[in-house]
Amino acid sequence: MQSLAEPQDACLYLFYGPIGEQTSQQVLHAVCRLFWPNEQQTLRYNAYGKPYLANQSLFFNLSHQQDMIVIGFSRNEVGVDLQFPAPQHNWRRLTERCASPSERPWINTCQDFYRLWVLKEAYFKAIGKGLSHNFQNTQFTLEANNYYEVNQQNRNKTSSADLIEIHSDHSDWYNYLINRDISSGSPTNTGYWAICSERRISDIRYFDMTTLTCKARYSQSSNQTGA
């Protein structure tokens, strides 16, 4: 297996795809072997249960929903979240619990709710507090000021997606909503995912979890996209 250079500052590697019969830890260790093929990685946990790699310079975070997993690697603290809409969930009732009064006016659909939910979960995972934090104490506005065009090669079909930077009331963190389709096997069950970073992201690379190869990249400095 070919080794992979660690991401540089302001760069994020995202590995995503079906998890198959493996556990999330098995998938994580498989990805870690790309960076450190001759080292056995040890996981540690902070007081809130956020995992980190002992004796490594990279931060990571993962999210596992249904048969899909997303893992983000960065030189800065990072949080990722992936959610698939659950028919049994009453999104209107959940909105009352997780949305602040200023956020509720723009949550008019189930899709709006899940976009907000993944943004908040990614943020709380990035700061290392997980669900122990009050979701209503952090506010987002659905206003984009950066669009990162990413071309995705999927079999014989090329599609595009945006990485959208979202404003929030915590200016020391950067929050992104990913408009890339990540299906769990059902064409009608599209997932929602978001990332939060300690530093603004100017270079993002998407890796296919099945092949562990880079399928798409955007670099803000070159203003070019490519698979």
mmCIF file of C-alpha atoms in Angstrom:
data_model
loop_
_atom_site.group_PDB
_atom_site.id
_atom_site.type_symbol
_atom_site.label_atom_id
_atom_site.label_comp_id
_atom_site.label_asym_id
_atom_site.label_seq_id
_atom_site.Cartn_x
_atom_site.Cartn_y
_atom_site.Cartn_z
ATOM 1 C CA MET A 1 0.000 0.000 0.000
ATOM 2 C CA GLN A 2 1.393 3.397 -1.005
ATOM 3 C CA SER A 3 1.936 5.846 1.843
ATOM 4 C CA LEU A 4 0.268 9.250 1.936
ATOM 5 C CA ALA A 5 1.903 12.540 2.895
ATOM 6 C CA GLU A 6 0.331 14.283 5.866
ATOM 7 C CA PRO A 7 -1.874 17.290 5.052
ATOM 8 C CA GLN A 8 -0.274 20.713 5.355
ATOM 9 C CA ASP A 9 -1.699 23.677 7.265
ATOM 10 C CA ALA A 10 -5.146 24.819 6.075
ATOM 11 C CA CYS A 11 -5.584 21.496 4.236
ATOM 12 C CA LEU A 12 -8.198 18.892 5.122
ATOM 13 C CA TYR A 13 -8.333 15.259 4.023
ATOM 14 C CA LEU A 14 -11.813 13.706 4.024
ATOM 15 C CA PHE A 15 -12.197 9.937 3.698
ATOM 16 C CA TYR A 16 -15.762 8.794 3.078
ATOM 17 C CA GLY A 17 -17.676 5.766 1.867
ATOM 18 C CA PRO A 18 -19.341 2.507 2.949
ATOM 19 C CA ILE A 19 -17.963 0.872 6.062
ATOM 20 C CA GLY A 20 -18.925 -2.690 5.102
ATOM 21 C CA GLU A 21 -18.422 -5.321 7.797
ATOM 22 C CA GLN A 22 -15.683 -3.359 9.559
ATOM 23 C CA THR A 23 -15.992 -1.318 12.736
ATOM 24 C CA SER A 24 -15.257 2.401 12.677
ATOM 25 C CA GLN A 25 -12.006 1.794 14.583
ATOM 26 C CA GLN A 26 -10.867 -0.777 12.017
ATOM 27 C CA VAL A 27 -11.523 1.705 9.216
ATOM 28 C CA LEU A 28 -9.693 4.435 11.132
ATOM 29 C CA HIS A 29 -6.618 2.253 11.626
ATOM 30 C CA ALA A 30 -6.640 1.316 7.928
ATOM 31 C CA VAL A 31 -6.540 5.002 6.998
ATOM 32 C CA CYS A 32 -3.837 5.704 9.598
ATOM 33 C CA ARG A 33 -1.613 3.121 7.920
ATOM 34 C CA LEU A 34 -1.585 5.359 4.843
ATOM 35 C CA PHE A 35 0.175 8.066 6.850
ATOM 36 C CA TRP A 36 2.261 5.890 9.158
ATOM 37 C CA PRO A 37 2.645 2.429 7.559
ATOM 38 C CA ASN A 38 5.220 1.233 10.087
ATOM 39 C CA GLU A 39 3.628 2.539 13.269
ATOM 40 C CA GLN A 40 0.874 1.129 15.441
ATOM 41 C CA GLN A 41 -1.522 3.917 16.403
ATOM 42 C CA THR A 42 -2.940 4.325 19.893
ATOM 43 C CA LEU A 43 -6.198 6.126 20.596
ATOM 44 C CA ARG A 44 -6.673 8.346 23.623
ATOM 45 C CA TYR A 45 -9.814 10.176 24.783
ATOM 46 C CA ASN A 46 -10.341 13.567 26.369
ATOM 47 C CA ALA A 47 -12.621 14.207 29.347
ATOM 48 C CA TYR A 48 -15.668 14.439 27.051
ATOM 49 C CA GLY A 49 -14.849 11.271 25.117
ATOM 50 C CA LYS A 50 -13.341 12.858 21.997
ATOM 51 C CA PRO A 51 -10.708 10.484 20.549
ATOM 52 C CA TYR A 52 -7.259 11.596 19.433
ATOM 53 C CA LEU A 53 -4.092 9.912 18.198
ATOM 54 C CA ALA A 54 -1.323 9.627 20.770
ATOM 55 C CA ASN A 55 2.098 10.961 19.718
ATOM 56 C CA GLN A 56 0.937 12.283 16.334
ATOM 57 C CA SER A 57 0.806 15.779 14.867
ATOM 58 C CA LEU A 58 -2.532 15.235 13.102
ATOM 59 C CA PHE A 59 -6.004 15.740 14.513
ATOM 60 C CA PHE A 60 -8.910 13.619 13.308
ATOM 61 C CA ASN A 61 -12.618 13.202 13.783
ATOM 62 C CA LEU A 62 -15.110 10.699 12.402
ATOM 63 C CA SER A 63 -18.831 10.220 11.995
ATOM 64 C CA HIS A 64 -20.565 6.902 11.322
ATOM 65 C CA GLN A 65 -24.182 6.719 10.187
ATOM 66 C CA GLN A 66 -25.917 3.610 8.846
ATOM 67 C CA ASP A 67 -23.375 1.983 6.498
ATOM 68 C CA MET A 68 -21.414 5.176 5.761
ATOM 69 C CA ILE A 69 -18.416 6.731 7.495
ATOM 70 C CA VAL A 70 -16.593 10.051 7.189
ATOM 71 C CA ILE A 71 -13.137 10.686 8.676
ATOM 72 C CA GLY A 72 -11.405 14.064 8.566
ATOM 73 C CA PHE A 73 -7.652 14.576 9.106
ATOM 74 C CA SER A 74 -6.026 17.957 9.680
ATOM 75 C CA ARG A 75 -3.109 19.671 11.409
ATOM 76 C CA ASN A 76 -5.733 21.662 13.304
ATOM 77 C CA GLU A 77 -8.596 20.613 15.549
ATOM 78 C CA VAL A 78 -11.459 19.360 13.413
ATOM 79 C CA GLY A 79 -14.982 18.029 13.820
ATOM 80 C CA VAL A 80 -17.095 16.195 11.236
ATOM 81 C CA ASP A 81 -20.689 15.040 11.295
ATOM 82 C CA LEU A 82 -22.876 13.005 8.965
ATOM 83 C CA GLN A 83 -26.612 12.455 9.334
ATOM 84 C CA PHE A 84 -29.287 10.681 7.313
ATOM 85 C CA PRO A 85 -32.901 11.797 7.812
ATOM 86 C CA ALA A 86 -34.790 9.373 10.042
ATOM 87 C CA PRO A 87 -38.525 9.041 9.226
ATOM 88 C CA GLN A 88 -39.368 8.424 12.876
ATOM 89 C CA HIS A 89 -37.823 11.729 13.967
ATOM 90 C CA ASN A 90 -40.116 14.713 14.390
ATOM 91 C CA TRP A 91 -37.828 17.418 13.001
ATOM 92 C CA ARG A 92 -40.159 20.201 14.129
ATOM 93 C CA ARG A 93 -39.982 19.043 17.729
ATOM 94 C CA LEU A 94 -36.215 18.569 17.489
ATOM 95 C CA THR A 95 -35.905 22.095 16.110
ATOM 96 C CA GLU A 96 -37.371 23.432 19.351
ATOM 97 C CA ARG A 97 -34.642 21.621 21.278
ATOM 98 C CA CYS A 98 -31.556 22.403 19.193
ATOM 99 C CA ALA A 99 -32.255 25.683 17.375
ATOM 100 C CA SER A 100 -31.889 29.110 18.917
ATOM 101 C CA PRO A 101 -34.768 31.607 18.513
ATOM 102 C CA SER A 102 -32.862 33.437 15.758
ATOM 103 C CA GLU A 103 -32.297 30.194 13.808
ATOM 104 C CA ARG A 104 -35.868 28.903 13.841
ATOM 105 C CA PRO A 105 -37.287 31.270 11.181
ATOM 106 C CA TRP A 106 -35.131 29.720 8.440
ATOM 107 C CA ILE A 107 -35.845 26.111 9.423
ATOM 108 C CA ASN A 108 -38.888 25.410 7.277
ATOM 109 C CA THR A 109 -38.149 21.887 6.046
ATOM 110 C CA CYS A 110 -36.595 18.642 7.205
ATOM 111 C CA GLN A 111 -33.594 19.465 5.000
ATOM 112 C CA ASP A 112 -33.095 22.799 6.758
ATOM 113 C CA PHE A 113 -33.150 21.077 10.138
ATOM 114 C CA TYR A 114 -30.514 18.486 9.212
ATOM 115 C CA ARG A 115 -28.214 21.138 7.751
ATOM 116 C CA LEU A 116 -28.331 22.958 11.066
ATOM 117 C CA TRP A 117 -27.933 19.745 13.058
ATOM 118 C CA VAL A 118 -24.747 18.626 11.292
ATOM 119 C CA LEU A 119 -23.239 22.123 11.566
ATOM 120 C CA LYS A 120 -23.787 22.132 15.313
ATOM 121 C CA GLU A 121 -22.593 18.583 15.882
ATOM 122 C CA ALA A 122 -19.425 19.197 13.853
ATOM 123 C CA TYR A 123 -18.713 22.317 15.896
ATOM 124 C CA PHE A 124 -19.211 20.658 19.281
ATOM 125 C CA LYS A 125 -17.120 17.687 18.184
ATOM 126 C CA ALA A 126 -14.352 20.049 17.042
ATOM 127 C CA ILE A 127 -14.174 21.858 20.383
ATOM 128 C CA GLY A 128 -14.151 18.480 22.100
ATOM 129 C CA LYS A 129 -17.394 18.722 24.074
ATOM 130 C CA GLY A 130 -19.714 16.632 21.930
ATOM 131 C CA LEU A 131 -23.363 16.533 22.967
ATOM 132 C CA SER A 132 -22.580 17.774 26.487
ATOM 133 C CA HIS A 133 -22.976 21.355 25.194
ATOM 134 C CA ASN A 134 -26.289 23.205 24.875
ATOM 135 C CA PHE A 135 -27.130 23.344 21.170
ATOM 136 C CA GLN A 136 -29.154 26.535 21.598
ATOM 137 C CA ASN A 137 -26.126 28.448 22.906
ATOM 138 C CA THR A 138 -24.415 28.468 19.499
ATOM 139 C CA GLN A 139 -26.039 30.184 16.535
ATOM 140 C CA PHE A 140 -25.537 29.835 12.790
ATOM 141 C CA THR A 141 -26.869 31.876 9.893
ATOM 142 C CA LEU A 142 -27.597 30.272 6.557
ATOM 143 C CA GLU A 143 -25.453 32.722 4.656
ATOM 144 C CA ALA A 144 -22.544 31.586 2.492
ATOM 145 C CA ASN A 145 -19.519 33.744 1.833
ATOM 146 C CA ASN A 146 -17.275 31.111 0.261
ATOM 147 C CA TYR A 147 -18.039 28.459 -2.340
ATOM 148 C CA TYR A 148 -15.405 25.822 -3.024
ATOM 149 C CA GLU A 149 -16.238 24.111 -6.302
ATOM 150 C CA VAL A 150 -15.284 20.454 -6.261
ATOM 151 C CA ASN A 151 -15.537 18.109 -9.227
ATOM 152 C CA GLN A 152 -16.373 14.528 -8.372
ATOM 153 C CA GLN A 153 -15.711 11.679 -10.783
ATOM 154 C CA ASN A 154 -18.284 8.969 -10.089
ATOM 155 C CA ARG A 155 -18.010 6.066 -12.511
ATOM 156 C CA ASN A 156 -18.862 7.582 -15.906
ATOM 157 C CA LYS A 157 -20.672 10.581 -14.485
ATOM 158 C CA THR A 158 -19.120 13.859 -13.363
ATOM 159 C CA SER A 159 -21.001 15.987 -10.866
ATOM 160 C CA SER A 160 -20.081 19.097 -8.887
ATOM 161 C CA ALA A 161 -20.574 20.075 -5.279
ATOM 162 C CA ASP A 162 -19.906 23.060 -3.040
ATOM 163 C CA LEU A 163 -18.144 23.392 0.279
ATOM 164 C CA ILE A 164 -19.940 26.363 1.825
ATOM 165 C CA GLU A 165 -18.576 28.425 4.681
ATOM 166 C CA ILE A 166 -21.329 29.286 7.149
ATOM 167 C CA HIS A 167 -21.349 32.251 9.528
ATOM 168 C CA SER A 168 -21.757 31.624 13.249
ATOM 169 C CA ASP A 169 -21.413 33.475 16.536
ATOM 170 C CA HIS A 170 -18.067 31.796 17.331
ATOM 171 C CA SER A 171 -15.657 33.657 15.062
ATOM 172 C CA ASP A 172 -12.611 31.670 16.174
ATOM 173 C CA TRP A 173 -13.867 28.518 14.389
ATOM 174 C CA TYR A 174 -14.676 27.887 10.717
ATOM 175 C CA ASN A 175 -17.785 25.940 9.753
ATOM 176 C CA TYR A 176 -18.552 24.351 6.391
ATOM 177 C CA LEU A 177 -21.636 22.682 5.008
ATOM 178 C CA ILE A 178 -20.855 20.079 2.335
ATOM 179 C CA ASN A 179 -23.312 19.854 -0.555
ATOM 180 C CA ARG A 180 -21.920 16.574 -1.839
ATOM 181 C CA ASP A 181 -24.260 13.623 -2.224
ATOM 182 C CA ILE A 182 -23.327 10.799 0.130
ATOM 183 C CA SER A 183 -25.925 8.090 -0.316
ATOM 184 C CA SER A 184 -26.385 5.239 2.125
ATOM 185 C CA GLY A 185 -27.448 2.918 -0.667
ATOM 186 C CA SER A 186 -30.926 4.338 -1.154
ATOM 187 C CA PRO A 187 -31.257 6.979 -3.877
ATOM 188 C CA THR A 188 -33.961 8.721 -1.843
ATOM 189 C CA ASN A 189 -31.941 8.851 1.370
ATOM 190 C CA THR A 190 -29.366 11.587 0.871
ATOM 191 C CA GLY A 191 -27.153 12.407 3.817
ATOM 192 C CA TYR A 192 -26.090 15.769 5.191
ATOM 193 C CA TRP A 193 -22.565 16.438 6.378
ATOM 194 C CA ALA A 194 -20.529 19.300 7.761
ATOM 195 C CA ILE A 195 -17.061 20.067 9.061
ATOM 196 C CA CYS A 196 -15.689 22.518 11.602
ATOM 197 C CA SER A 197 -12.035 23.550 11.673
ATOM 198 C CA GLU A 198 -9.827 25.551 13.992
ATOM 199 C CA ARG A 199 -8.431 27.245 10.893
ATOM 200 C CA ARG A 200 -9.983 28.319 7.589
ATOM 201 C CA ILE A 201 -9.657 25.560 4.985
ATOM 202 C CA SER A 202 -8.054 26.529 1.674
ATOM 203 C CA ASP A 203 -7.305 23.043 0.357
ATOM 204 C CA ILE A 204 -9.650 20.065 0.645
ATOM 205 C CA ARG A 205 -9.142 16.563 -0.743
ATOM 206 C CA TYR A 206 -11.794 13.861 -0.918
ATOM 207 C CA PHE A 207 -10.715 10.228 -0.632
ATOM 208 C CA ASP A 208 -12.781 7.216 -1.614
ATOM 209 C CA MET A 209 -12.971 4.888 1.385
ATOM 210 C CA THR A 210 -13.117 1.777 -0.778
ATOM 211 C CA THR A 211 -9.912 2.444 -2.728
ATOM 212 C CA LEU A 212 -8.289 4.921 -0.277
ATOM 213 C CA THR A 213 -7.408 7.140 -3.236
ATOM 214 C CA CYS A 214 -8.018 10.846 -3.782
ATOM 215 C CA LYS A 215 -11.047 11.396 -6.031
ATOM 216 C CA ALA A 216 -11.414 15.180 -5.885
ATOM 217 C CA ARG A 217 -9.532 18.250 -4.733
ATOM 218 C CA TYR A 218 -9.968 21.977 -4.493
ATOM 219 C CA SER A 219 -7.151 24.436 -3.786
ATOM 220 C CA GLN A 220 -8.207 28.005 -3.135
ATOM 221 C CA SER A 221 -4.755 29.339 -4.023
ATOM 222 C CA SER A 222 -4.862 27.877 -7.532
ATOM 223 C CA ASN A 223 -8.641 28.403 -7.878
ATOM 224 C CA GLN A 224 -8.828 25.133 -9.794
ATOM 225 C CA THR A 225 -10.780 21.944 -9.320
ATOM 226 C CA GLY A 226 -9.956 18.458 -10.366
ATOM 227 C CA ALA A 227 -10.446 14.804 -9.704
#
